[in-house]
PDB file of C-alpha atoms in Angstrom:
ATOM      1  CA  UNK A 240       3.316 -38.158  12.977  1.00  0.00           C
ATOM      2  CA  UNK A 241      -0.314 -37.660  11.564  1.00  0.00           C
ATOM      3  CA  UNK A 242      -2.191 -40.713  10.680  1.00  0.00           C
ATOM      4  CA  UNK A 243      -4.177 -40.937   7.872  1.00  0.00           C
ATOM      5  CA  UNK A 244      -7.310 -38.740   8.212  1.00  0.00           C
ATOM      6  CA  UNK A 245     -10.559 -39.454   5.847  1.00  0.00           C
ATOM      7  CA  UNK A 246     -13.385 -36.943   5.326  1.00  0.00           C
ATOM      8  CA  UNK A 247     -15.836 -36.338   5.925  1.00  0.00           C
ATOM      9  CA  UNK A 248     -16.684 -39.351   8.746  1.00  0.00           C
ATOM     10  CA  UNK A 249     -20.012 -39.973   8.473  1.00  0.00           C
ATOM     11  CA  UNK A 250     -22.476 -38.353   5.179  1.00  0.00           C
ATOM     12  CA  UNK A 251     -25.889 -39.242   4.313  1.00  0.00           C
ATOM     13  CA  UNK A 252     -27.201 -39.003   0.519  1.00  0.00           C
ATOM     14  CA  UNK A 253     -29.939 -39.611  -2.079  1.00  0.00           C
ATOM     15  CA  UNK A 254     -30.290 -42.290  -4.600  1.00  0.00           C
ATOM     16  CA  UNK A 255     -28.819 -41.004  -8.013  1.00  0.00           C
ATOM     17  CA  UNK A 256     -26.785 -38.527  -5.999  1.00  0.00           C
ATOM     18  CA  UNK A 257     -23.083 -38.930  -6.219  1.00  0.00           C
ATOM     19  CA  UNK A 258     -20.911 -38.591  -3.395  1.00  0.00           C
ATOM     20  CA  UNK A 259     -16.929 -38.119  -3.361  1.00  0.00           C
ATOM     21  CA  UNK A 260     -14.817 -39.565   0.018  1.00  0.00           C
ATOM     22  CA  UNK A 261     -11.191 -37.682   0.862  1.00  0.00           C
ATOM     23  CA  UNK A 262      -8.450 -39.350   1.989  1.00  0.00           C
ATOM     24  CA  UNK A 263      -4.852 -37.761   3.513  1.00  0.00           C
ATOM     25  CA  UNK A 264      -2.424 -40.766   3.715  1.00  0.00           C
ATOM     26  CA  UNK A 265       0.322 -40.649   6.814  1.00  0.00           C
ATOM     27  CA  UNK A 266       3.354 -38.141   5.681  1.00  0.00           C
ATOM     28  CA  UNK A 267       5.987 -40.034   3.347  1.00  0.00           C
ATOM     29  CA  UNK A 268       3.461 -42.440   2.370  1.00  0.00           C
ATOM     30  CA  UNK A 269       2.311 -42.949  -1.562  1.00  0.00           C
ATOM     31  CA  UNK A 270       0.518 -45.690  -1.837  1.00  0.00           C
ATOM     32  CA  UNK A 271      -3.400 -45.620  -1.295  1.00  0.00           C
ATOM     33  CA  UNK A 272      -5.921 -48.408  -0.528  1.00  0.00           C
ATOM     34  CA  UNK A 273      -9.770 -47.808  -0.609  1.00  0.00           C
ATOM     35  CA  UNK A 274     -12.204 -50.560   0.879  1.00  0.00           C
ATOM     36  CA  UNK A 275     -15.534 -50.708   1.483  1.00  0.00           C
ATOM     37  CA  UNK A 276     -16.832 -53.022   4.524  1.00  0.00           C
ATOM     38  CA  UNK A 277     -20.760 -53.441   4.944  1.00  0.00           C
ATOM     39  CA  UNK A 278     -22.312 -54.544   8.368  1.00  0.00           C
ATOM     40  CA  UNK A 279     -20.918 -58.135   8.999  1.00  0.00           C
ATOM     41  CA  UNK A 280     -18.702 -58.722   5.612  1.00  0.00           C
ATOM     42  CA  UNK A 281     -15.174 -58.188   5.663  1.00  0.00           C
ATOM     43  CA  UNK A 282     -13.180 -55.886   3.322  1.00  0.00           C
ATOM     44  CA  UNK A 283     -14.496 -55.234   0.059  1.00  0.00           C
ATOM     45  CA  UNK A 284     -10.765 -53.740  -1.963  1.00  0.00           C
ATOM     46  CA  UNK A 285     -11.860 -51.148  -4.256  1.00  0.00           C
ATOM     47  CA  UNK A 286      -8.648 -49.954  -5.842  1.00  0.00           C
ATOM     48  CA  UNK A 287      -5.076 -48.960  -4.762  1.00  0.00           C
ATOM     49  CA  UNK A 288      -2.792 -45.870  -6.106  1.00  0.00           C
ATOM     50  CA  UNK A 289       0.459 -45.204  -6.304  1.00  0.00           C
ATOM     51  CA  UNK A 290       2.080 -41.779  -7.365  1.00  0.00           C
ATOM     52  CA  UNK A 291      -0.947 -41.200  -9.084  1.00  0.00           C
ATOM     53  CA  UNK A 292      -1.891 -44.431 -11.050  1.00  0.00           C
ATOM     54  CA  UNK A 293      -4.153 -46.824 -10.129  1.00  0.00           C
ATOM     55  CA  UNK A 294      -1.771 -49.780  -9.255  1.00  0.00           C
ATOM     56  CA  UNK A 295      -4.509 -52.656  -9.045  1.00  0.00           C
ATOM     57  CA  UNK A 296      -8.378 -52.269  -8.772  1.00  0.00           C
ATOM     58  CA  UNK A 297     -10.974 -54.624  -7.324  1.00  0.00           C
ATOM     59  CA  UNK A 298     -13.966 -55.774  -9.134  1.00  0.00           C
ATOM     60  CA  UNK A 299     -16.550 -53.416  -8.306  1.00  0.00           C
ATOM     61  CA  UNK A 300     -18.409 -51.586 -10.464  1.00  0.00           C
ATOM     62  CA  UNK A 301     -17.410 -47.995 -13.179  1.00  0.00           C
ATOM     63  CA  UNK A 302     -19.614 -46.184 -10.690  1.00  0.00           C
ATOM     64  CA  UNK A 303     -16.836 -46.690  -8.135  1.00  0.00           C
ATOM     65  CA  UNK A 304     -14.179 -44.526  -9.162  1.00  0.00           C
ATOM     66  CA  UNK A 305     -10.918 -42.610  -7.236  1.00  0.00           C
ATOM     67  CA  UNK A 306      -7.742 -40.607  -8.386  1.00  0.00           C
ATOM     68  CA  UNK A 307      -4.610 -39.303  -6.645  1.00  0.00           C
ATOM     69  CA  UNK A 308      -3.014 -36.275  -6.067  1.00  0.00           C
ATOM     70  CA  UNK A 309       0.473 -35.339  -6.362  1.00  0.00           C
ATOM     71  CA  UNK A 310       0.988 -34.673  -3.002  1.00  0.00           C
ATOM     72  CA  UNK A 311      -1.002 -38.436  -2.069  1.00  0.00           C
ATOM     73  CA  UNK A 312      -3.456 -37.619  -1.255  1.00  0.00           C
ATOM     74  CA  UNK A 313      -6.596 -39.615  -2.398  1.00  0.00           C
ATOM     75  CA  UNK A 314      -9.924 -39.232  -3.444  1.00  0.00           C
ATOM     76  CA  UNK A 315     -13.125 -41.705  -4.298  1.00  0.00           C
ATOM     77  CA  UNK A 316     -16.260 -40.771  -6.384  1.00  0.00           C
ATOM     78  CA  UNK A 317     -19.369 -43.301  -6.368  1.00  0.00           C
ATOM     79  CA  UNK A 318     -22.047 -41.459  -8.879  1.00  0.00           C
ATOM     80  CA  UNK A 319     -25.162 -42.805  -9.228  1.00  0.00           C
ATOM     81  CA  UNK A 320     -25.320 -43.629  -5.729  1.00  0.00           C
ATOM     82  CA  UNK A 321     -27.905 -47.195  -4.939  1.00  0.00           C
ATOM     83  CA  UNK A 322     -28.855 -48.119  -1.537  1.00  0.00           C
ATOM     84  CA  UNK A 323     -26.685 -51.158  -1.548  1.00  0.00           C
ATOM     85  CA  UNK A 324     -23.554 -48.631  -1.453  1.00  0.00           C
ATOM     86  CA  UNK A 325     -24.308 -47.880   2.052  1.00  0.00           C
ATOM     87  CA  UNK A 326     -21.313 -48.828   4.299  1.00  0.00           C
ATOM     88  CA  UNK A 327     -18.121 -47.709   5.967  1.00  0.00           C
ATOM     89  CA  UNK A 328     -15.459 -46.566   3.218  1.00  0.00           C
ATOM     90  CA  UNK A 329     -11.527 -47.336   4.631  1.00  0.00           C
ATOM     91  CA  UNK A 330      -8.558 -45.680   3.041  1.00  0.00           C
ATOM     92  CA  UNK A 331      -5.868 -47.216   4.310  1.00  0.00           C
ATOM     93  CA  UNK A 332      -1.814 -45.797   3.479  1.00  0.00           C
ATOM     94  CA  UNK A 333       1.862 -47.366   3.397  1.00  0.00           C
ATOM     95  CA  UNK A 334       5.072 -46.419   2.110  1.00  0.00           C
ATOM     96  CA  UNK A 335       4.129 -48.746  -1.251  1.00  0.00           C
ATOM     97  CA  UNK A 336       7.608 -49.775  -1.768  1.00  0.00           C
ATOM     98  CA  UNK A 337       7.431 -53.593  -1.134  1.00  0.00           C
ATOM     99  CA  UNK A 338       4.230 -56.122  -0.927  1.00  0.00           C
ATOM    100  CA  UNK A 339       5.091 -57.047   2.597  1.00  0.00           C
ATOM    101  CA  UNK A 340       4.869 -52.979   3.830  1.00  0.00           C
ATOM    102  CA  UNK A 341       2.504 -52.507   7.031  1.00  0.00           C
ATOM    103  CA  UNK A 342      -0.621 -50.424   5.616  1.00  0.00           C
ATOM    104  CA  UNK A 343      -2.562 -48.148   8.115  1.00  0.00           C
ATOM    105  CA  UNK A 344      -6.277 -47.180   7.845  1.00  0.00           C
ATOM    106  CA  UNK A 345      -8.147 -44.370   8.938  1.00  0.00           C
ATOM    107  CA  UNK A 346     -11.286 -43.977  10.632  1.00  0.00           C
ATOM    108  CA  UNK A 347     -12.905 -44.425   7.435  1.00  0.00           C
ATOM    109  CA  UNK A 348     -16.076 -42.581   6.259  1.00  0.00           C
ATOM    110  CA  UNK A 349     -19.700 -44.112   7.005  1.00  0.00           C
ATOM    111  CA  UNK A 350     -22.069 -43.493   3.793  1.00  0.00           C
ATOM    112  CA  UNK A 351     -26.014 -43.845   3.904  1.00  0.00           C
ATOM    113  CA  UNK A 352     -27.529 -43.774   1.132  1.00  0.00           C
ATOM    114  CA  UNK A 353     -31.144 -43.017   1.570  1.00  0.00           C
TER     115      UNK A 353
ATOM    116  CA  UNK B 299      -6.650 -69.473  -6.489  1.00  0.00           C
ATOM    117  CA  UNK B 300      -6.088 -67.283  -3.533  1.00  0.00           C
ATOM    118  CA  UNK B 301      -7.859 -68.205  -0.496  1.00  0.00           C
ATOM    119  CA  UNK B 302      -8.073 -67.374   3.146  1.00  0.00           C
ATOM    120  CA  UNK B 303     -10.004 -68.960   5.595  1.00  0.00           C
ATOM    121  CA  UNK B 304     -10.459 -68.085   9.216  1.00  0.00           C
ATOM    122  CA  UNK B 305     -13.234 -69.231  11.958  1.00  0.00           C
ATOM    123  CA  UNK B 306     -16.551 -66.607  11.540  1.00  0.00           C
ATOM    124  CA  UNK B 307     -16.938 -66.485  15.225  1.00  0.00           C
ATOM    125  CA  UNK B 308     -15.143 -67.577  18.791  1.00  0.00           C
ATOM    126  CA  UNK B 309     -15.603 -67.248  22.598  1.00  0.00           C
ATOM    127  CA  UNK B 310     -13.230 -67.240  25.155  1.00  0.00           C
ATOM    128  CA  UNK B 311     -13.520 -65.937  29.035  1.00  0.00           C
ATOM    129  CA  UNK B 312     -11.772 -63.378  30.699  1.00  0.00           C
ATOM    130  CA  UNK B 313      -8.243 -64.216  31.963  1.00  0.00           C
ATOM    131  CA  UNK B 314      -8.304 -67.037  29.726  1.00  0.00           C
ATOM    132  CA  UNK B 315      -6.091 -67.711  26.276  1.00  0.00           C
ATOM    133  CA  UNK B 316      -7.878 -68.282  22.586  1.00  0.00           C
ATOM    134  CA  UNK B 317      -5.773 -69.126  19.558  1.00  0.00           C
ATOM    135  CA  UNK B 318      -7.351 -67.820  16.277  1.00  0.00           C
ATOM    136  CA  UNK B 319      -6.294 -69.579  12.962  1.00  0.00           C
ATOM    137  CA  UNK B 320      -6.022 -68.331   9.581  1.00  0.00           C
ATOM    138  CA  UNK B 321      -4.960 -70.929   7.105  1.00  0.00           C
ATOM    139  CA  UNK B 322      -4.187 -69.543   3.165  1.00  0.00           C
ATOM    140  CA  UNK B 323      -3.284 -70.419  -0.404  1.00  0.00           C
ATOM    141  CA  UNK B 324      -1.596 -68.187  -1.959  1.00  0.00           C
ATOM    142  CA  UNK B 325       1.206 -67.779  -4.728  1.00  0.00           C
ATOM    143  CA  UNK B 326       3.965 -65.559  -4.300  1.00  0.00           C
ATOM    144  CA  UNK B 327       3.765 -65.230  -0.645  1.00  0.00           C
ATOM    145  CA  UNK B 328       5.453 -62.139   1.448  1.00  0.00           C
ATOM    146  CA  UNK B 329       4.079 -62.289   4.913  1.00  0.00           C
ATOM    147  CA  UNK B 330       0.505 -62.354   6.571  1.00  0.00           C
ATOM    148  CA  UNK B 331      -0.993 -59.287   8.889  1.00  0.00           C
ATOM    149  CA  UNK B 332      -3.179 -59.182  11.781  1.00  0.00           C
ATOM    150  CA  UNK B 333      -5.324 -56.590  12.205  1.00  0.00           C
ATOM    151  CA  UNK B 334      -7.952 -55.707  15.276  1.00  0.00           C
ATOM    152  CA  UNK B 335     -11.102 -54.345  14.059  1.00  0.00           C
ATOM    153  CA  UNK B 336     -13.619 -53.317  17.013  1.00  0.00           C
ATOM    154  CA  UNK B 337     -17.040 -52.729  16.074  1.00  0.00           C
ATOM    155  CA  UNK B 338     -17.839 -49.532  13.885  1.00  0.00           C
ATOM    156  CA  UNK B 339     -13.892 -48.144  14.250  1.00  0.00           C
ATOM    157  CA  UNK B 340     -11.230 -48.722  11.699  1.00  0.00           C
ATOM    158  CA  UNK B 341      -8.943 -52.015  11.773  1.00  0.00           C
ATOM    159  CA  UNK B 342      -5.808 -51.443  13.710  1.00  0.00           C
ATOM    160  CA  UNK B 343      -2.075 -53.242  12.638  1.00  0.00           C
ATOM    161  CA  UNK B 344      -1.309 -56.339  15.217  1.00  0.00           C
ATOM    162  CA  UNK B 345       1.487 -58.157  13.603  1.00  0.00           C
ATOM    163  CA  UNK B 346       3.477 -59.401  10.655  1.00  0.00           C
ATOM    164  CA  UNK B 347       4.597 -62.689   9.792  1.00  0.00           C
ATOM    165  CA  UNK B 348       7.284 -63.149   7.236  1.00  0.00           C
ATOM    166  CA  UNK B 349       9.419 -66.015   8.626  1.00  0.00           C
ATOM    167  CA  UNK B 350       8.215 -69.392  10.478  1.00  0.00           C
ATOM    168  CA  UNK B 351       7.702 -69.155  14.126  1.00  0.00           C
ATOM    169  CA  UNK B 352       6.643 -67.131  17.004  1.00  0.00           C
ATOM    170  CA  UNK B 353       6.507 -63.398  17.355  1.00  0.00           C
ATOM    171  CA  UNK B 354       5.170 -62.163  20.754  1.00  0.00           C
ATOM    172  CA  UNK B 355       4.354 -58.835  21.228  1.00  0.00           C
ATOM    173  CA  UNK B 356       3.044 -58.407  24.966  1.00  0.00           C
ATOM    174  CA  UNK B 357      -0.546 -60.256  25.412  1.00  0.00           C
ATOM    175  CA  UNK B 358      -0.289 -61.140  21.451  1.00  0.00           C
ATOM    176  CA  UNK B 359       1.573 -63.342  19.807  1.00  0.00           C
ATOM    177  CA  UNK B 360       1.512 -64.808  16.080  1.00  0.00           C
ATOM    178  CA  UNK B 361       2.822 -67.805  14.412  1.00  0.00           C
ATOM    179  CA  UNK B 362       3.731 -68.547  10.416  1.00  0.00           C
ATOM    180  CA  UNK B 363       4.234 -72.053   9.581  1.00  0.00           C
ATOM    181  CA  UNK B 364       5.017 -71.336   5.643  1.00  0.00           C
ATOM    182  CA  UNK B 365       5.238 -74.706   4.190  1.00  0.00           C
ATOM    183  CA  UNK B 366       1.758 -75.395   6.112  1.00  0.00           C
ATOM    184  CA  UNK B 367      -0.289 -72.241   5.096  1.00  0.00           C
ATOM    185  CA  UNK B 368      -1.109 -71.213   7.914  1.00  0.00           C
ATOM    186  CA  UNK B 369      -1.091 -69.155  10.918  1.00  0.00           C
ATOM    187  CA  UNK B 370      -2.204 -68.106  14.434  1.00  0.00           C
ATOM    188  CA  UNK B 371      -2.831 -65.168  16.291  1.00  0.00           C
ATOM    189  CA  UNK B 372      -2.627 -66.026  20.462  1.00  0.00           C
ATOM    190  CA  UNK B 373      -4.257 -63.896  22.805  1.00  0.00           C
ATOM    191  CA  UNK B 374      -3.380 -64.206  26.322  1.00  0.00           C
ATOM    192  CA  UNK B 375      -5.168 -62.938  29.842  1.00  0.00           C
ATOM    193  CA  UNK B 376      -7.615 -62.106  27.568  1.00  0.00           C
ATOM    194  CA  UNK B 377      -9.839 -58.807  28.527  1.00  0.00           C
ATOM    195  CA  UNK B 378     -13.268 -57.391  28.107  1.00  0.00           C
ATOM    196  CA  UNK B 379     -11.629 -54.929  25.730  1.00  0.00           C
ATOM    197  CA  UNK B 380     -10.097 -57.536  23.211  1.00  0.00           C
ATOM    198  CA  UNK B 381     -13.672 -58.203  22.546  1.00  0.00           C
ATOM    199  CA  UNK B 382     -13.144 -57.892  18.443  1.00  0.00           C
ATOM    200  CA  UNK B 383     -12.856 -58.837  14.736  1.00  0.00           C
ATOM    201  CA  UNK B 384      -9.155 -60.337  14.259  1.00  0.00           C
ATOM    202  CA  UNK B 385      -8.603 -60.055  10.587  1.00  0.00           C
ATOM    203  CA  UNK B 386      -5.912 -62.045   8.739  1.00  0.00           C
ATOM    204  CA  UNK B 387      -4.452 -60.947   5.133  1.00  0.00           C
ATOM    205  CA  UNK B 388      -1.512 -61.923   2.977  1.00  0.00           C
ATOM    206  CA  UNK B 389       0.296 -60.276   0.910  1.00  0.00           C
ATOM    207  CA  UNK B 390       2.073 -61.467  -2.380  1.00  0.00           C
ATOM    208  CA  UNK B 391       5.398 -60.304  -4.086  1.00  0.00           C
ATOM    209  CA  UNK B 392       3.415 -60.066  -7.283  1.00  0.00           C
ATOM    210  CA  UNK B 393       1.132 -57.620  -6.115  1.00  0.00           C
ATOM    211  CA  UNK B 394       0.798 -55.020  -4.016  1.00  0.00           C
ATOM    212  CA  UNK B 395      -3.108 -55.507  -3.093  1.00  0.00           C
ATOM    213  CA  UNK B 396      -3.037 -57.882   0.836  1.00  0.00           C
ATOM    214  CA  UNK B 397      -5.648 -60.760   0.131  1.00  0.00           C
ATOM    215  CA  UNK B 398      -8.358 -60.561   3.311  1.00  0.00           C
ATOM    216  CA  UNK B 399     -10.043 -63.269   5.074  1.00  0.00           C
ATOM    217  CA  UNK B 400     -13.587 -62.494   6.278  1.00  0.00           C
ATOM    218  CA  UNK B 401     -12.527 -62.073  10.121  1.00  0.00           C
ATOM    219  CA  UNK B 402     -13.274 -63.792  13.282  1.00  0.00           C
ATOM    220  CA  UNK B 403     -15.735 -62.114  15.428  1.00  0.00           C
ATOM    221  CA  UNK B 404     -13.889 -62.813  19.422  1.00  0.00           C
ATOM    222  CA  UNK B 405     -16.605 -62.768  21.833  1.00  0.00           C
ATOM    223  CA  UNK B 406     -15.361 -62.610  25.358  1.00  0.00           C
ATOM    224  CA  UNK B 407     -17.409 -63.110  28.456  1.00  0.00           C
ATOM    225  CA  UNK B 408     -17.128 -62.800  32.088  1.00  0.00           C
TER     226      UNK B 408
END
């Protein structure tokens, strides 16, 4: 069984650019969790989907935007890009059905922001 | 509130056993994860907690104490490789987003 696979891994962009992160969640799963982790912090949640809505979000700002696909799959948009976005972006999947499911990250996708 | 608190940083030797503790407050509780996060990769499952006691799986084992908050991750013959952030969340029956704790950094040396 496939994990969940983000592209691309690693991207480097302007300020003011706008960048957009992909995220294929493990077969069966529906729910999808985006993070963002800096150098040091721990896990910054950005927002989680579920069939296609946006089940919770975290407090980050409208720049920080995602949607999801009907077949799961995920994707996150950050416009106006600052160089304070720089850091490792996690999707993470589980099945969705119950608070207490196991989620499962992938190898996440490192942003610079130059 | 919701709140989890964890030691920022440990050391242990090789061979030897550490015990890493994540207390929490939470409402609604439904189990607490450990995850393994090694420097630049992506944090890997370790365990979950949903009853009191022990679970051992192997080298690791983890303990839930409910009515305490809190919890324990227990490495054993510990290794150069276990060198590693051990991250703690919860997760709540309300809602389906796991509450994080900031990670202890596990130094091991020779």
């Amino acid at each position: 069984k496939a994990g969940v696979t983000q592209t691309p891994r690693y991207l480097i962009k302007t300020r003011g650019q706008q960048v957009t992160l992909s995220c294929s969640p493990i077969s069966g799963h529906r729910s999808v969790s985006w993070y963002q982790q800096t150098p040091g912090q721990g896990l910054q949640f950005l927002f989680e989907y579920f069939s296609e809505t946006q089940r919770n979000k975290g407090n980050f700002p409208g720049r920080f935007s995602g949607r999801q696909f009907s077949n799961s799959r995920s994707e996150m948009n950050v416009s106006t890009l600052e160089l304070g976005d720089s850091a490792l972006y996690l999707c993470a999947s589980s099945s969705g059905t119950d608070t207490g499911n196991t989620i499962y990250f992938g190898e996440g996708s490192w942003l610079t922001v130059v | 509130g919701q709140n989890i608190d964890q030691p920022t940083e440990m050391t242990a030797t090789e061979g030897a056993i550490v015990q890493i503790n994540c207390t929490y407050q939470t409402s609604g509780f439904n189990g607490l994860f450990w995850y393994q996060q090694h420097a630049g990769e992506a944090p890997t499952f370790l365990s979950y907690n949903v009853l009191d006691g022990l679970e051992e799986k192997g080298r690791f084992s983890s303990f839930l104490s409910r009515s305490k908050g809190y919890s324990y991750l227990l490495l054993k013959e510990l290794q150069m490789k276990d060198s590693a952030s051990y991250l703690c969340a919860v997760g709540r029956d309300s809602n389906y987003q796991l509450i994080w704790g900031a990670g202890t950094k596990l130094i091991i040396k020779p």
